[in-house]
Amino acid sequence: MELFGPSWVKLAVMSLVTLGLYDLYWFYRNWKAIAESQRRTDIWPFWRAFFSPVWSYACFRDLGALAGNRRRALAYPPALLAAAYIALNLCARLENEAMLLALLVFVPILPVNSLVRSYNEDTFGHPGDADEWSVWNWLAVVFLGPVLLLLVAAAIVVL
């Protein structure tokens, strides 16, 4: 089963312009792959993605174990990455400049994504099908990118 591992540039850009919604898509696609690889019907990828802060540790752990079978190791402990992911999600609730840290919610996903890409490369001979930029990706960048810039500028001016 091929895991979902876009390039780090695509993951970062799409996460930023969608204000973190692309991260939920990343979790959804990888929970779906985990459920299929483990032949489990009790994993509901949509809900695990929707509640990704709660399920991030399990996802990082399972992806690390799955890719670890190919003699690759996760660069950081899954618990540390999950704690960072949860903390960055909570930054969105703040009312000061630290609120902008929530835009970096994709950063704890990067080491896991790198491992996923290595797994796909070792198993299938390519890093995955997630590298290509679809029309939807470009539309999000073109239309939501300026919105992100305006929101960040407004937050800086107001705060």
mmCIF file of C-alpha atoms in Angstrom:
data_model
loop_
_atom_site.group_PDB
_atom_site.id
_atom_site.type_symbol
_atom_site.label_atom_id
_atom_site.label_comp_id
_atom_site.label_asym_id
_atom_site.label_seq_id
_atom_site.Cartn_x
_atom_site.Cartn_y
_atom_site.Cartn_z
ATOM 1 C CA MET A 1 0.000 0.000 0.000
ATOM 2 C CA GLU A 2 1.434 3.351 -1.058
ATOM 3 C CA LEU A 3 1.453 5.997 1.650
ATOM 4 C CA PHE A 4 0.664 9.676 1.092
ATOM 5 C CA GLY A 5 3.837 11.745 1.115
ATOM 6 C CA PRO A 6 3.890 14.971 -0.886
ATOM 7 C CA SER A 7 7.104 16.936 -1.273
ATOM 8 C CA TRP A 8 7.941 19.113 1.698
ATOM 9 C CA VAL A 9 7.388 22.214 -0.428
ATOM 10 C CA LYS A 10 3.894 21.128 -1.427
ATOM 11 C CA LEU A 11 3.045 20.136 2.148
ATOM 12 C CA ALA A 12 4.244 23.476 3.519
ATOM 13 C CA VAL A 13 2.652 25.669 0.842
ATOM 14 C CA MET A 14 -0.680 23.862 0.846
ATOM 15 C CA SER A 15 -0.796 23.812 4.637
ATOM 16 C CA LEU A 16 -0.134 27.536 4.788
ATOM 17 C CA VAL A 17 -2.605 28.636 2.116
ATOM 18 C CA THR A 18 -5.375 26.367 3.414
ATOM 19 C CA LEU A 19 -4.668 27.398 7.016
ATOM 20 C CA GLY A 20 -3.980 23.806 8.034
ATOM 21 C CA LEU A 21 -6.780 22.034 6.173
ATOM 22 C CA TYR A 22 -4.263 20.280 3.926
ATOM 23 C CA ASP A 23 -2.791 18.706 7.058
ATOM 24 C CA LEU A 24 -6.153 17.094 7.723
ATOM 25 C CA TYR A 25 -6.093 15.731 4.178
ATOM 26 C CA TRP A 26 -2.583 14.364 4.833
ATOM 27 C CA PHE A 27 -3.835 12.605 7.963
ATOM 28 C CA TYR A 28 -6.924 11.283 6.136
ATOM 29 C CA ARG A 29 -4.922 9.755 3.293
ATOM 30 C CA ASN A 30 -2.404 8.157 5.641
ATOM 31 C CA TRP A 31 -5.066 6.827 8.051
ATOM 32 C CA LYS A 32 -6.751 5.279 5.021
ATOM 33 C CA ALA A 33 -3.452 3.635 4.028
ATOM 34 C CA ILE A 34 -2.839 2.417 7.596
ATOM 35 C CA ALA A 35 -6.334 0.907 7.789
ATOM 36 C CA GLU A 36 -5.843 -0.906 4.477
ATOM 37 C CA SER A 37 -2.347 -2.151 5.317
ATOM 38 C CA GLN A 38 -3.467 -3.470 8.724
ATOM 39 C CA ARG A 39 -6.770 -4.764 7.321
ATOM 40 C CA ARG A 40 -8.667 -2.983 10.072
ATOM 41 C CA THR A 41 -12.270 -1.903 9.754
ATOM 42 C CA ASP A 42 -12.386 -0.100 13.099
ATOM 43 C CA ILE A 43 -10.283 2.810 11.788
ATOM 44 C CA TRP A 44 -12.413 5.603 10.367
ATOM 45 C CA PRO A 45 -9.936 7.780 8.465
ATOM 46 C CA PHE A 46 -12.219 10.822 8.190
ATOM 47 C CA TRP A 47 -12.840 11.074 11.928
ATOM 48 C CA ARG A 48 -9.249 10.324 12.836
ATOM 49 C CA ALA A 49 -8.180 13.133 10.514
ATOM 50 C CA PHE A 50 -10.873 15.465 11.824
ATOM 51 C CA PHE A 51 -9.644 14.858 15.371
ATOM 52 C CA SER A 52 -6.001 14.775 14.278
ATOM 53 C CA PRO A 53 -4.583 16.348 17.455
ATOM 54 C CA VAL A 54 -6.038 13.449 19.446
ATOM 55 C CA TRP A 55 -4.902 10.799 16.936
ATOM 56 C CA SER A 56 -1.605 12.328 15.790
ATOM 57 C CA TYR A 57 0.552 10.196 18.074
ATOM 58 C CA ALA A 58 -1.077 6.966 16.894
ATOM 59 C CA CYS A 59 -0.707 8.018 13.263
ATOM 60 C CA PHE A 60 2.953 8.963 13.648
ATOM 61 C CA ARG A 61 3.629 5.758 15.587
ATOM 62 C CA ASP A 62 1.863 3.528 13.053
ATOM 63 C CA LEU A 63 3.536 5.192 10.073
ATOM 64 C CA GLY A 64 6.895 4.885 11.838
ATOM 65 C CA ALA A 65 6.293 1.185 12.473
ATOM 66 C CA LEU A 66 5.088 0.571 8.925
ATOM 67 C CA ALA A 67 8.069 2.329 7.358
ATOM 68 C CA GLY A 68 10.407 0.903 9.999
ATOM 69 C CA ASN A 69 9.976 -2.481 8.377
ATOM 70 C CA ARG A 70 12.122 -1.088 5.545
ATOM 71 C CA ARG A 71 15.025 -0.314 7.899
ATOM 72 C CA ARG A 72 14.118 3.335 8.133
ATOM 73 C CA ALA A 73 13.587 5.090 11.425
ATOM 74 C CA LEU A 74 11.619 8.161 12.360
ATOM 75 C CA ALA A 75 14.032 11.019 13.116
ATOM 76 C CA TYR A 76 12.136 12.066 16.269
ATOM 77 C CA PRO A 77 10.000 10.157 18.754
ATOM 78 C CA PRO A 78 6.316 10.087 17.730
ATOM 79 C CA ALA A 79 5.323 11.424 21.154
ATOM 80 C CA LEU A 80 7.510 14.521 20.690
ATOM 81 C CA LEU A 81 6.101 15.170 17.214
ATOM 82 C CA ALA A 82 2.531 14.699 18.462
ATOM 83 C CA ALA A 83 3.152 17.057 21.397
ATOM 84 C CA ALA A 84 4.508 19.694 19.001
ATOM 85 C CA TYR A 85 1.538 19.194 16.665
ATOM 86 C CA ILE A 86 -0.931 19.607 19.536
ATOM 87 C CA ALA A 87 0.908 22.667 20.890
ATOM 88 C CA LEU A 88 0.903 24.359 17.477
ATOM 89 C CA ASN A 89 -2.810 23.617 17.096
ATOM 90 C CA LEU A 90 -3.445 25.217 20.479
ATOM 91 C CA CYS A 91 -1.555 28.355 19.418
ATOM 92 C CA ALA A 92 -4.529 29.209 17.198
ATOM 93 C CA ARG A 93 -6.523 29.816 20.381
ATOM 94 C CA LEU A 94 -4.153 32.513 21.640
ATOM 95 C CA GLU A 95 -4.924 36.209 21.361
ATOM 96 C CA ASN A 96 -1.407 37.560 20.889
ATOM 97 C CA GLU A 97 1.441 37.247 18.372
ATOM 98 C CA ALA A 98 1.939 33.595 19.299
ATOM 99 C CA MET A 99 -1.313 32.899 17.445
ATOM 100 C CA LEU A 100 0.690 33.100 14.208
ATOM 101 C CA LEU A 101 2.684 30.036 15.302
ATOM 102 C CA ALA A 102 -0.389 27.975 14.440
ATOM 103 C CA LEU A 103 0.497 28.507 10.781
ATOM 104 C CA LEU A 104 3.496 26.233 11.370
ATOM 105 C CA VAL A 105 1.311 23.280 12.330
ATOM 106 C CA PHE A 106 2.740 21.321 9.389
ATOM 107 C CA VAL A 107 6.299 21.343 10.809
ATOM 108 C CA PRO A 108 5.880 18.279 13.109
ATOM 109 C CA ILE A 109 4.454 16.380 10.118
ATOM 110 C CA LEU A 110 7.584 16.961 8.014
ATOM 111 C CA PRO A 111 9.793 14.231 9.596
ATOM 112 C CA VAL A 112 6.988 11.672 9.280
ATOM 113 C CA ASN A 113 6.321 12.772 5.722
ATOM 114 C CA SER A 114 10.014 12.344 4.920
ATOM 115 C CA LEU A 115 9.909 8.815 6.305
ATOM 116 C CA VAL A 116 6.777 8.078 4.256
ATOM 117 C CA ARG A 117 8.519 9.310 1.104
ATOM 118 C CA SER A 118 11.550 7.110 1.843
ATOM 119 C CA TYR A 119 9.248 4.140 2.394
ATOM 120 C CA ASN A 120 7.497 4.752 -0.922
ATOM 121 C CA GLU A 121 10.860 5.142 -2.685
ATOM 122 C CA ASP A 122 12.198 1.883 -1.234
ATOM 123 C CA THR A 123 8.994 -0.073 -1.811
ATOM 124 C CA PHE A 124 7.670 1.290 -5.101
ATOM 125 C CA GLY A 125 10.712 2.972 -6.662
ATOM 126 C CA HIS A 126 9.238 6.481 -6.465
ATOM 127 C CA PRO A 127 8.307 8.817 -3.608
ATOM 128 C CA GLY A 128 4.586 8.595 -4.369
ATOM 129 C CA ASP A 129 1.915 10.154 -6.501
ATOM 130 C CA ALA A 130 1.402 13.156 -4.229
ATOM 131 C CA ASP A 131 4.169 15.303 -5.748
ATOM 132 C CA GLU A 132 2.171 16.555 -8.685
ATOM 133 C CA TRP A 133 0.366 19.857 -8.316
ATOM 134 C CA SER A 134 -3.233 19.484 -9.415
ATOM 135 C CA VAL A 135 -5.467 22.245 -10.706
ATOM 136 C CA TRP A 136 -7.060 22.388 -7.244
ATOM 137 C CA ASN A 137 -3.657 22.901 -5.636
ATOM 138 C CA TRP A 138 -2.861 25.786 -7.962
ATOM 139 C CA LEU A 139 -6.275 27.340 -7.476
ATOM 140 C CA ALA A 140 -5.781 27.199 -3.719
ATOM 141 C CA VAL A 141 -2.392 28.895 -4.015
ATOM 142 C CA VAL A 142 -3.631 31.594 -6.403
ATOM 143 C CA PHE A 143 -6.842 32.432 -4.543
ATOM 144 C CA LEU A 144 -6.037 31.588 -0.937
ATOM 145 C CA GLY A 145 -2.401 32.735 -0.920
ATOM 146 C CA PRO A 146 -3.322 36.432 -0.997
ATOM 147 C CA VAL A 147 -5.941 35.819 1.687
ATOM 148 C CA LEU A 148 -3.240 34.288 3.894
ATOM 149 C CA LEU A 149 -0.987 37.291 3.339
ATOM 150 C CA LEU A 150 -3.803 39.678 4.234
ATOM 151 C CA LEU A 151 -4.654 37.710 7.384
ATOM 152 C CA VAL A 152 -1.038 37.661 8.531
ATOM 153 C CA ALA A 153 -0.628 41.372 7.802
ATOM 154 C CA ALA A 154 -3.847 42.171 9.659
ATOM 155 C CA ALA A 155 -2.780 40.061 12.625
ATOM 156 C CA ILE A 156 0.567 41.830 12.786
ATOM 157 C CA VAL A 157 -1.021 45.290 12.573
ATOM 158 C CA VAL A 158 -3.740 44.543 15.123
ATOM 159 C CA LEU A 159 -1.508 42.721 17.563
#
